[in-house]
Tab-separated table of C-alpha atoms in Angstrom:
chain	number	residue	atom	x	y	z
A	1	MET	CA	0.000	0.000	0.000
A	2	SER	CA	2.725	2.463	0.942
A	3	ASP	CA	4.456	1.626	-2.348
A	4	LEU	CA	1.383	2.711	-4.280
A	5	PHE	CA	1.176	5.888	-2.237
A	6	TRP	CA	4.804	6.749	-2.971
A	7	ILE	CA	4.329	6.111	-6.685
A	8	PHE	CA	1.402	8.537	-6.568
A	9	ILE	CA	3.303	11.233	-4.637
A	10	SER	CA	6.423	10.815	-6.745
A	11	ALA	CA	4.522	11.181	-10.023
A	12	MET	CA	2.506	14.124	-8.712
A	13	LEU	CA	5.082	16.263	-6.909
A	14	VAL	CA	8.670	15.057	-7.089
A	15	ASN	CA	8.808	14.014	-10.738
A	16	ASN	CA	6.008	16.297	-11.879
A	17	PHE	CA	5.355	15.557	-15.546
A	18	THR	CA	5.281	19.161	-16.690
A	19	LEU	CA	7.684	20.932	-14.381
A	20	HIS	CA	10.297	18.229	-13.939
A	21	LEU	CA	10.078	16.025	-17.034
A	22	PHE	CA	8.879	18.645	-19.555
A	23	LEU	CA	6.035	16.459	-20.801
A	24	GLY	CA	2.743	17.985	-21.909
A	25	LEU	CA	4.164	21.436	-22.467
A	26	CYS	CA	1.762	22.254	-25.310
A	27	PRO	CA	-1.361	22.315	-23.062
A	28	PHE	CA	0.736	23.876	-20.312
A	29	MET	CA	1.562	26.845	-22.540
A	30	GLY	CA	-1.612	26.802	-24.611
A	31	VAL	CA	-4.576	26.462	-22.236
A	32	SER	CA	-3.186	27.975	-19.068
A	33	ALA	CA	-4.672	31.428	-19.551
A	34	ARG	CA	-7.808	30.812	-17.397
A	35	VAL	CA	-8.095	28.784	-14.197
A	36	GLU	CA	-11.433	27.262	-15.180
A	37	THR	CA	-10.165	26.017	-18.549
A	38	ALA	CA	-6.993	24.748	-16.904
A	39	LEU	CA	-9.030	22.690	-14.418
A	40	ARG	CA	-11.104	21.103	-17.173
A	41	MET	CA	-7.996	20.377	-19.223
A	42	GLY	CA	-6.454	18.752	-16.164
A	43	ALA	CA	-9.526	16.603	-15.586
A	44	ALA	CA	-9.531	15.488	-19.214
A	45	ASN	CA	-5.853	14.612	-18.849
A	46	VAL	CA	-6.452	12.460	-15.758
A	47	PHE	CA	-9.182	10.651	-17.675
A	48	VAL	CA	-7.026	9.921	-20.733
A	49	MET	CA	-4.077	8.915	-18.541
A	50	VAL	CA	-6.112	6.283	-16.730
A	51	ILE	CA	-7.249	4.850	-20.070
A	52	THR	CA	-3.641	4.941	-21.261
A	53	ALA	CA	-2.285	3.140	-18.219
A	54	LEU	CA	-4.955	0.494	-18.614
A	55	SER	CA	-4.321	-0.122	-22.310
A	56	ALA	CA	-0.529	-0.023	-21.912
A	57	TRP	CA	-0.777	-2.643	-19.181
A	58	VAL	CA	-3.024	-4.878	-21.299
A	59	LEU	CA	-0.738	-4.509	-24.328
A	60	ASN	CA	2.431	-5.182	-22.332
A	61	THR	CA	1.063	-8.173	-20.455
A	62	PHE	CA	-0.908	-9.978	-23.105
A	63	VAL	CA	-0.053	-8.771	-26.597
A	64	LEU	CA	3.469	-7.443	-26.948
A	65	THR	CA	5.456	-9.976	-24.956
A	66	ASP	CA	7.091	-11.346	-28.118
A	67	ALA	CA	7.364	-8.155	-30.147
A	68	PRO	CA	8.667	-5.278	-28.003
A	69	TYR	CA	9.769	-3.374	-31.126
A	70	LEU	CA	6.120	-2.816	-32.063
A	71	ARG	CA	5.477	-1.097	-28.728
A	72	LEU	CA	5.565	2.505	-29.907
A	73	ILE	CA	3.300	1.987	-32.904
A	74	SER	CA	0.760	-0.123	-31.047
A	75	PHE	CA	0.635	2.261	-28.059
A	76	ILE	CA	-0.234	5.175	-30.308
A	77	VAL	CA	-2.840	3.320	-32.337
A	78	VAL	CA	-4.546	1.670	-29.363
A	79	ILE	CA	-4.561	4.737	-27.108
A	80	ALA	CA	-5.833	7.064	-29.818
A	81	SER	CA	-8.613	4.764	-30.949
A	82	LEU	CA	-9.663	3.846	-27.413
A	83	VAL	CA	-9.953	7.498	-26.449
A	84	GLN	CA	-12.055	8.126	-29.555
A	85	ILE	CA	-14.381	5.262	-28.642
A	86	VAL	CA	-14.738	6.415	-25.033
A	87	GLU	CA	-15.334	9.937	-26.285
A	88	MET	CA	-18.211	8.717	-28.454
A	89	ALA	CA	-19.634	6.774	-25.502
A	90	ILE	CA	-19.503	9.821	-23.244
A	91	LYS	CA	-21.136	11.947	-25.919
A	92	LYS	CA	-24.016	9.472	-25.997
A	93	LEU	CA	-24.314	8.777	-22.269
A	94	SER	CA	-23.537	12.098	-20.625
A	95	PRO	CA	-23.749	15.177	-22.831
A	96	THR	CA	-22.983	17.415	-19.831
A	97	LEU	CA	-19.679	15.712	-19.137
A	98	PHE	CA	-18.898	15.771	-22.840
A	99	ARG	CA	-19.425	19.528	-22.974
A	100	GLU	CA	-17.048	19.955	-20.041
A	101	LEU	CA	-14.219	17.740	-21.277
A	102	GLY	CA	-15.059	16.858	-24.872
A	103	ILE	CA	-13.130	19.472	-26.786
A	104	PHE	CA	-9.888	18.614	-25.004
A	105	LEU	CA	-9.954	14.877	-25.585
A	106	PRO	CA	-8.825	14.773	-29.222
A	107	LEU	CA	-6.168	17.379	-28.460
A	108	ILE	CA	-4.468	15.312	-25.804
A	109	THR	CA	-4.685	11.815	-27.266
A	110	THR	CA	-1.275	12.086	-28.884
A	111	ASN	CA	0.194	14.454	-26.331
A	112	CYS	CA	3.708	13.635	-25.131
A	113	ALA	CA	2.520	13.363	-21.527
A	114	ILE	CA	0.193	10.531	-22.521
A	115	LEU	CA	2.727	8.588	-24.567
A	116	GLY	CA	5.394	9.358	-21.942
A	117	LEU	CA	3.178	7.837	-19.264
A	118	ALA	CA	2.832	4.613	-21.251
A	119	ILE	CA	6.578	4.431	-21.920
A	120	PHE	CA	7.653	5.172	-18.337
A	121	GLN	CA	5.162	2.622	-17.064
A	122	THR	CA	6.647	0.007	-19.406
A	123	ASN	CA	10.272	0.857	-18.607
A	124	ARG	CA	9.680	0.657	-14.869
A	125	GLY	CA	7.720	-2.603	-15.164
A	126	TYR	CA	4.654	-1.396	-13.256
A	127	GLY	CA	1.819	-3.829	-12.644
A	128	PHE	CA	-1.862	-2.965	-12.898
A	129	LEU	CA	-2.372	-1.215	-9.543
A	130	GLU	CA	1.002	0.539	-9.701
A	131	GLY	CA	0.141	1.748	-13.192
A	132	MET	CA	-3.161	3.164	-11.952
A	133	ALA	CA	-1.459	4.972	-9.053
A	134	PHE	CA	1.144	6.330	-11.484
A	135	ALA	CA	-1.522	7.562	-13.920
A	136	LEU	CA	-3.581	9.228	-11.196
A	137	GLY	CA	-0.488	10.851	-9.694
A	138	ALA	CA	0.785	12.085	-13.039
A	139	GLY	CA	-2.663	13.435	-13.914
A	140	ALA	CA	-3.006	15.180	-10.557
A	141	GLY	CA	0.476	16.678	-10.945
A	142	LEU	CA	-0.339	17.942	-14.422
A	143	THR	CA	-3.589	19.493	-13.181
A	144	LEU	CA	-1.770	21.119	-10.258
A	145	ALA	CA	0.874	22.620	-12.557
A	146	LEU	CA	-1.777	23.846	-15.021
A	147	VAL	CA	-3.897	25.486	-12.323
A	148	LEU	CA	-0.884	27.137	-10.650
A	149	MET	CA	0.291	28.482	-14.000
A	150	ALA	CA	-3.194	29.737	-14.916
A	151	SER	CA	-3.569	31.503	-11.564
A	152	ILE	CA	-0.243	33.270	-11.987
A	153	ARG	CA	-1.084	34.258	-15.563
A	154	GLU	CA	-4.476	35.650	-14.525
A	155	ARG	CA	-2.712	37.804	-11.957
A	156	SER	CA	0.048	38.884	-14.313
A	157	GLU	CA	-2.546	40.174	-16.790
A	158	LEU	CA	-3.525	42.835	-14.270
A	159	SER	CA	0.009	43.942	-13.520
A	160	GLU	CA	2.105	46.222	-15.681
A	161	VAL	CA	4.480	43.947	-17.525
A	162	PRO	CA	6.952	45.705	-19.846
A	163	ALA	CA	5.881	45.319	-23.487
A	164	LEU	CA	9.091	43.450	-24.237
A	165	ALA	CA	8.352	40.673	-21.752
A	166	ARG	CA	4.726	40.036	-22.757
A	167	GLY	CA	4.214	36.649	-24.326
A	168	MET	CA	5.976	33.319	-24.241
A	169	GLY	CA	9.260	34.509	-22.751
A	170	LEU	CA	7.538	35.559	-19.541
A	171	VAL	CA	5.474	32.344	-19.398
A	172	LEU	CA	8.642	30.271	-19.671
A	173	ILE	CA	10.366	32.200	-16.909
A	174	ILE	CA	7.321	31.791	-14.640
A	175	ALA	CA	7.405	28.074	-15.461
A	176	GLY	CA	11.095	28.004	-14.512
A	177	SER	CA	10.345	29.547	-11.124
A	178	LEU	CA	7.513	27.049	-10.532
A	179	SER	CA	9.851	24.246	-11.503
A	180	MET	CA	12.412	25.534	-8.987
A	181	ALA	CA	9.741	25.553	-6.290
A	182	PHE	CA	8.788	21.974	-7.129
A	183	MET	CA	12.433	20.902	-6.771
A	184	GLY	CA	11.883	21.391	-3.054
A	185	PHE	CA	9.685	18.286	-3.053
A	186	ALA	CA	12.723	16.158	-3.925
A	187	GLY	CA	13.483	16.021	-0.198
A	188	LEU	CA	10.289	13.981	0.332
A	189	LEU	CA	11.685	10.883	-1.326
A	190	SER	CA	15.110	10.727	0.267
A	191	GLN	CA	13.742	10.240	3.773
B	1	MET	CA	-7.251	10.887	-33.968
B	2	THR	CA	-8.838	13.998	-35.298
B	3	SER	CA	-6.386	16.382	-33.688
B	4	ALA	CA	-5.982	18.454	-36.821
B	5	GLY	CA	-5.453	21.590	-34.784
B	6	PRO	CA	-5.993	24.514	-37.144
B	7	PRO	CA	-9.310	26.319	-36.848
B	8	ASN	CA	-10.440	25.433	-40.367
B	9	ALA	CA	-10.271	21.707	-39.594
B	10	ALA	CA	-13.810	21.291	-40.870
B	11	ALA	CA	-12.582	21.806	-44.421
B	12	SER	CA	-10.483	18.656	-44.195
B	13	SER	CA	-13.448	16.323	-44.306
B	14	ALA	CA	-14.203	17.498	-47.818
B	15	GLY	CA	-10.689	16.515	-48.853
B	16	GLU	CA	-9.529	20.085	-49.321
B	17	PRO	CA	-6.091	21.121	-48.144
B	18	LEU	CA	-6.081	22.571	-44.653
B	19	LEU	CA	-3.632	25.329	-45.349
B	20	PRO	CA	-3.516	27.192	-48.642
B	21	VAL	CA	-0.645	26.167	-50.910
B	22	ILE	CA	1.630	29.140	-51.488
B	23	GLU	CA	4.121	29.067	-54.334
B	24	THR	CA	7.668	29.456	-53.069
B	25	THR	CA	11.143	29.142	-54.502
B	26	PRO	CA	13.339	26.115	-53.663
B	27	GLY	CA	15.817	28.346	-51.822
B	28	HIS	CA	13.047	29.763	-49.687
B	29	ASP	CA	11.830	26.237	-48.860
B	30	LEU	CA	15.315	25.300	-47.724
B	31	LEU	CA	16.202	28.409	-45.740
B	32	ARG	CA	12.864	29.241	-44.138
B	33	GLY	CA	13.105	26.741	-41.289
B	34	VAL	CA	16.763	27.396	-40.492
B	35	TRP	CA	16.404	30.754	-38.796
B	36	ARG	CA	13.522	33.047	-39.782
B	37	GLU	CA	10.890	30.432	-38.956
B	38	ASN	CA	13.010	28.326	-36.670
B	39	PRO	CA	10.750	25.568	-35.309
B	40	VAL	CA	11.815	25.967	-31.673
B	41	LEU	CA	12.873	29.584	-31.282
B	42	VAL	CA	10.181	31.222	-33.418
B	43	GLN	CA	7.318	28.770	-33.833
B	44	LEU	CA	7.700	27.228	-30.338
B	45	LEU	CA	7.150	23.697	-31.647
B	46	GLY	CA	8.882	20.639	-30.241
B	47	LEU	CA	9.482	22.234	-26.869
B	48	CYS	CA	9.495	18.957	-24.907
B	49	PRO	CA	12.818	17.670	-26.290
B	50	ALA	CA	14.254	21.189	-26.570
B	51	LEU	CA	13.860	21.646	-22.813
B	52	ALA	CA	14.262	18.114	-21.539
B	53	VAL	CA	17.463	16.756	-23.064
B	54	THR	CA	19.509	19.915	-23.634
B	55	ASN	CA	21.440	19.675	-20.374
B	56	THR	CA	24.620	18.734	-22.250
B	57	VAL	CA	25.785	19.475	-25.800
B	58	ALA	CA	26.279	15.770	-26.556
B	59	ASN	CA	22.670	14.925	-25.655
B	60	SER	CA	21.370	17.894	-27.655
B	61	LEU	CA	23.361	16.819	-30.703
B	62	ALA	CA	22.142	13.227	-30.511
B	63	MET	CA	18.526	14.353	-30.089
B	64	GLY	CA	18.833	16.918	-32.903
B	65	LEU	CA	20.313	14.382	-35.302
B	66	ALA	CA	17.725	11.710	-34.440
B	67	THR	CA	14.901	14.218	-34.995
B	68	PHE	CA	16.533	15.343	-38.252
B	69	PHE	CA	16.575	11.735	-39.485
B	70	VAL	CA	12.947	11.113	-38.521
B	71	LEU	CA	11.786	14.367	-40.115
B	72	LEU	CA	13.662	13.719	-43.359
B	73	GLY	CA	12.507	10.099	-43.590
B	74	SER	CA	8.857	10.810	-42.915
B	75	SER	CA	8.783	13.870	-45.202
B	76	VAL	CA	10.125	11.785	-48.107
B	77	LEU	CA	7.659	8.971	-47.448
B	78	VAL	CA	4.630	11.219	-46.863
B	79	SER	CA	5.433	13.243	-49.944
B	80	SER	CA	5.806	10.124	-52.114
B	81	LEU	CA	2.608	8.559	-50.769
B	82	LYS	CA	0.501	11.733	-50.810
B	83	ARG	CA	-1.798	10.443	-53.549
B	84	LEU	CA	-2.372	7.120	-51.771
B	85	ILE	CA	-3.231	8.414	-48.291
B	86	PRO	CA	-6.979	9.166	-47.956
B	87	ALA	CA	-7.651	12.610	-46.507
B	88	GLU	CA	-9.858	11.260	-43.703
B	89	VAL	CA	-7.169	9.174	-42.057
B	90	ARG	CA	-4.140	11.203	-43.062
B	91	ILE	CA	-3.106	12.248	-39.544
B	92	ALA	CA	-3.183	8.623	-38.381
B	93	ALA	CA	-1.157	7.604	-41.432
B	94	TYR	CA	1.431	10.338	-40.805
B	95	ILE	CA	1.815	9.291	-37.185
B	96	LEU	CA	2.324	5.656	-38.178
B	97	ILE	CA	5.002	6.665	-40.694
B	98	ILE	CA	6.706	8.867	-38.083
B	99	ALA	CA	6.509	6.088	-35.463
B	100	THR	CA	8.212	3.680	-37.865
B	101	PHE	CA	11.162	6.027	-38.370
B	102	VAL	CA	11.374	6.716	-34.636
B	103	THR	CA	11.591	2.988	-33.940
B	104	ILE	CA	14.453	2.760	-36.471
B	105	ALA	CA	16.251	5.735	-34.890
B	106	ASP	CA	15.742	4.246	-31.421
B	107	MET	CA	17.314	0.925	-32.430
B	108	VAL	CA	20.203	2.562	-34.321
B	109	LEU	CA	21.071	4.810	-31.356
B	110	ALA	CA	20.860	1.866	-28.935
B	111	ALA	CA	23.305	-0.072	-31.116
B	112	LEU	CA	25.783	2.747	-31.907
B	113	VAL	CA	25.871	4.955	-28.798
B	114	PRO	CA	24.365	3.001	-25.868
B	115	ALA	CA	25.455	5.580	-23.260
B	116	THR	CA	23.718	8.488	-24.998
B	117	HIS	CA	20.696	6.308	-25.709
B	118	LYS	CA	20.441	5.617	-21.984
B	119	ALA	CA	20.821	9.305	-21.113
B	120	LEU	CA	18.047	10.327	-23.517
B	121	GLY	CA	15.794	7.558	-22.200
B	122	ALA	CA	12.128	7.825	-23.123
B	123	PHE	CA	12.650	11.045	-25.030
B	124	ILE	CA	13.809	9.180	-28.160
B	125	ALA	CA	10.444	7.425	-28.306
B	126	LEU	CA	8.736	10.747	-27.666
B	127	ILE	CA	10.009	12.126	-30.996
B	128	VAL	CA	6.773	10.595	-32.334
B	129	VAL	CA	4.698	13.262	-30.646
B	130	ASN	CA	7.013	16.146	-31.567
B	131	CYS	CA	4.461	18.487	-33.102
B	132	MET	CA	7.129	20.041	-35.350
B	133	ILE	CA	7.415	16.807	-37.384
B	134	LEU	CA	3.666	16.266	-37.738
B	135	GLY	CA	3.308	19.962	-38.544
B	136	ARG	CA	5.743	19.784	-41.464
B	137	GLN	CA	3.932	16.725	-42.865
B	138	GLU	CA	0.536	18.396	-42.660
B	139	ALA	CA	1.625	21.838	-43.830
B	140	PHE	CA	4.216	20.944	-46.439
B	141	ALA	CA	5.213	17.375	-47.330
B	142	SER	CA	1.655	16.192	-47.947
B	143	LYS	CA	1.134	18.567	-50.853
B	144	ARG	CA	4.524	19.171	-52.433
B	145	PRO	CA	6.830	17.156	-54.709
B	146	VAL	CA	9.441	14.936	-53.048
B	147	GLY	CA	12.364	17.252	-53.897
B	148	ARG	CA	10.757	20.263	-52.222
B	149	ALA	CA	9.765	18.139	-49.221
B	150	ILE	CA	13.423	17.096	-48.814
B	151	LEU	CA	14.566	20.743	-48.960
B	152	ASP	CA	11.957	21.747	-46.384
B	153	ALA	CA	12.817	18.837	-44.077
B	154	VAL	CA	16.544	19.598	-44.291
B	155	GLY	CA	15.952	23.279	-43.516
B	156	THR	CA	13.600	22.632	-40.605
B	157	GLY	CA	15.811	19.827	-39.284
B	158	VAL	CA	18.893	22.063	-39.368
B	159	GLY	CA	16.913	24.798	-37.636
B	160	PHE	CA	15.917	22.362	-34.897
B	161	LEU	CA	19.545	21.196	-34.586
B	162	ILE	CA	20.750	24.807	-34.284
B	163	ALA	CA	18.220	25.546	-31.549
B	164	MET	CA	19.110	22.347	-29.673
B	165	VAL	CA	22.870	23.000	-29.797
B	166	MET	CA	22.314	26.632	-28.794
B	167	MET	CA	20.284	25.597	-25.731
B	168	GLY	CA	22.716	22.771	-24.929
B	169	SER	CA	25.754	25.057	-25.194
B	170	ILE	CA	24.300	27.719	-22.891
B	171	ARG	CA	23.201	25.167	-20.322
B	172	GLU	CA	26.399	23.102	-20.346
B	173	LEU	CA	28.699	26.157	-20.315
B	174	LEU	CA	26.953	27.799	-17.381
B	175	GLY	CA	25.869	24.671	-15.546
B	176	ASN	CA	29.007	22.606	-15.875
B	177	GLY	CA	31.685	25.000	-17.150
B	178	SER	CA	32.401	22.778	-20.143
B	179	TRP	CA	31.466	22.411	-23.820
B	180	LEU	CA	30.989	18.907	-25.243
B	181	GLY	CA	32.731	17.606	-22.122
B	182	VAL	CA	35.838	19.819	-22.505
B	183	PRO	CA	36.360	22.189	-19.542
B	184	VAL	CA	36.272	25.819	-20.721
B	185	PHE	CA	36.329	28.126	-17.727
B	186	GLY	CA	39.101	26.561	-15.619
B	187	GLN	CA	39.208	25.661	-11.951
B	188	SER	CA	37.983	28.912	-10.404
B	189	PHE	CA	34.572	28.768	-12.144
B	190	GLU	CA	31.713	27.895	-9.831
B	191	PRO	CA	29.119	26.064	-12.004
B	192	TRP	CA	25.495	27.233	-11.904
B	193	ILE	CA	24.033	23.855	-11.044
B	194	ILE	CA	20.500	25.153	-11.653
B	195	MET	CA	21.195	25.419	-15.396
B	196	ILE	CA	21.540	21.659	-15.887
B	197	LEU	CA	18.506	20.975	-13.695
B	198	PRO	CA	14.943	21.245	-15.087
B	199	PRO	CA	14.340	24.934	-14.170
B	200	GLY	CA	17.442	25.866	-16.186
B	201	GLY	CA	15.726	24.654	-19.364
B	202	PHE	CA	12.745	26.951	-18.805
B	203	PHE	CA	14.978	29.899	-17.896
B	204	THR	CA	17.338	29.451	-20.879
B	205	LEU	CA	14.537	29.334	-23.447
B	206	GLY	CA	12.667	32.129	-21.655
B	207	PHE	CA	15.648	34.472	-21.803
B	208	ILE	CA	16.426	33.510	-25.428
B	209	LEU	CA	12.825	34.428	-26.366
B	210	LEU	CA	13.039	37.723	-24.442
B	211	GLY	CA	16.296	38.466	-26.285
B	212	PHE	CA	14.635	37.736	-29.634
B	213	GLY	CA	11.708	39.985	-28.743
B	214	TRP	CA	14.076	42.817	-27.889
B	215	TRP	CA	16.035	42.311	-31.134
B	216	GLU	CA	12.869	42.259	-33.274
B	217	GLY	CA	11.598	45.396	-31.558
B	218	ARG	CA	14.860	47.207	-32.248
B	219	LYS	CA	14.810	46.205	-35.909
B	220	GLN	CA	11.186	47.296	-36.301
B	221	LYS	CA	11.973	50.646	-34.728
B	222	ARG	CA	14.915	51.286	-37.027
B	223	ARG	CA	13.037	50.379	-40.214
B	224	PRO	CA	9.303	50.772	-39.533
B	225	GLY	CA	8.250	49.811	-43.064
B	226	ARG	CA	10.160	46.521	-43.064
B	227	ARG	CA	7.993	43.719	-44.367
B	228	PRO	CA	8.100	40.303	-42.724
B	229	TRP	CA	9.524	37.295	-44.569
B	230	PRO	CA	7.324	36.611	-47.636
B	231	HIS	CA	4.538	34.071	-47.078
B	232	SER	CA	5.454	33.726	-43.439
B	233	VAL	CA	3.323	31.132	-41.650
B	234	VAL	CA	4.245	32.701	-38.332
B	235	GLU	CA	2.115	35.538	-37.044
B	236	ARG	CA	4.251	37.960	-35.142
B	237	PRO	CA	2.436	39.417	-32.136
B	238	GLU	CA	1.791	43.133	-32.375
B	239	GLY	CA	2.659	43.874	-28.764
B	240	ARG	CA	6.268	42.889	-29.260
B	241	VAL	CA	7.339	46.318	-30.512
B	242	ALA	CA	8.523	48.175	-27.454
C-alpha cells in the first residue's frame, strides 16, 4: 500500500510531468490562460491517462510480450482509438460531461505526456495497480501545474508587464520559477 | 485521432487542403526553417525535447540528429505517398510513418551509442509526438513534390539542430563549465548547477525568447516599413514592438 502511495506522490510532486520532465508542455503553454479552462484540461488529462495506463498494461502483459519493437506503434494506435471510442460513448451517455471535457480529448490523445506515461510505465515494469497509481499521480500533478500556472497568468494580466516581456518569454520564466519551487519536493523521497 | 489543430479543420473532411498552398522558390523552402521560422525559437514547436534533453551538448546533438533523421525520412515517405493516403485518415497515417522512423532511430542509437541512448531515455520514443514533425507533414510534405519536401525537411531539421545546440551550449557552459565535455572556464569557475537541472531549461529558453523579442523590436523601430519574410506562416504578435 505504501508503495502505491509513494508512486502517486512521486509522479505528482517530485517528478512532476510538466515541471520536472517537460512532458505535456503544449497544453501547459496553450490552455493555461484561465483557471477554469486549466481545471477542465487537467480533468480530461487524468481521464485519458487512466485509459492509457490500462491499455498499456493490457498490451504489455498480453499482446506485446514477443514483439517489443512494435510497442511505440501499437501504443499510439490503441490509445488514440480507445480514447475516440470512449469519447463517443460519453457523448451518448452524458452530454454534460462531454461539454465539459469533450473538446480537449482529441487534443491530448497524442500528447507527449500521454505517450510518456505509457513508456515510463513500461520501462519501470509497473503492474496494474502501480500503473493506476502512477496515472492518477501524473494526472493530478499535471492538473496542479496547469492550475498554478493559470492563476499566476491571470494575476500577471492585471500587472504592468513591460511590453518586451509580454508573451511566451515571460510564461517560460514563470514556469522556470515554478519548476524551482517543485524541486523542493525532492526532499520527500530521500527520507 | 482527429487532432488536426488549425481552426479550419472542418474543411479537411471534404478533402480540401487545410492550409492554402503558397508558391515558393526552392531556396526559400530550404532556408525558411533554419532561422527566420526556426521551429523551436520562433514557432515554439517541439518544446518537450528542446527543454528536456539539452542539459549537455552531446545529448542535444544526438537528439537533434535523431529528430533530423525522422523528419527527413517521414517527409520523403509522406510526400511520395501523398496520392495514396486518404484525406480522412491522413493524420493517423502520418503518425504511423513517423513512429516507424522513430523505432528505427531508437534501435540505431541503442546499437551505436548506448550511453547516450540511456541518457536520452524515453525522449527518443517521444520524438513521435514532436508536433514540429507532424506539422511539417501536414503543412508541407503532404502537398509538395518529393524534392521540395526534402529541402523543407533539411531546412527545418537544421533549424531544430541549431536551436538544440544553442540551448545545450548555454546550459552546459553555465551549468558545468564545459562544452561537449571539454572544460572551458578553468578551476575557479563555480558552475550554476541550476542550469543543468529542469528549471534551467525553462529559464534558458525564456531568456532567449526575451532576447529575440528585444532584437525584433529594435529592428522594427529602425526600419518601420520593413515587411516580414514573404509568405510567413508565423504571425508575429503586435505587442512585441517596445
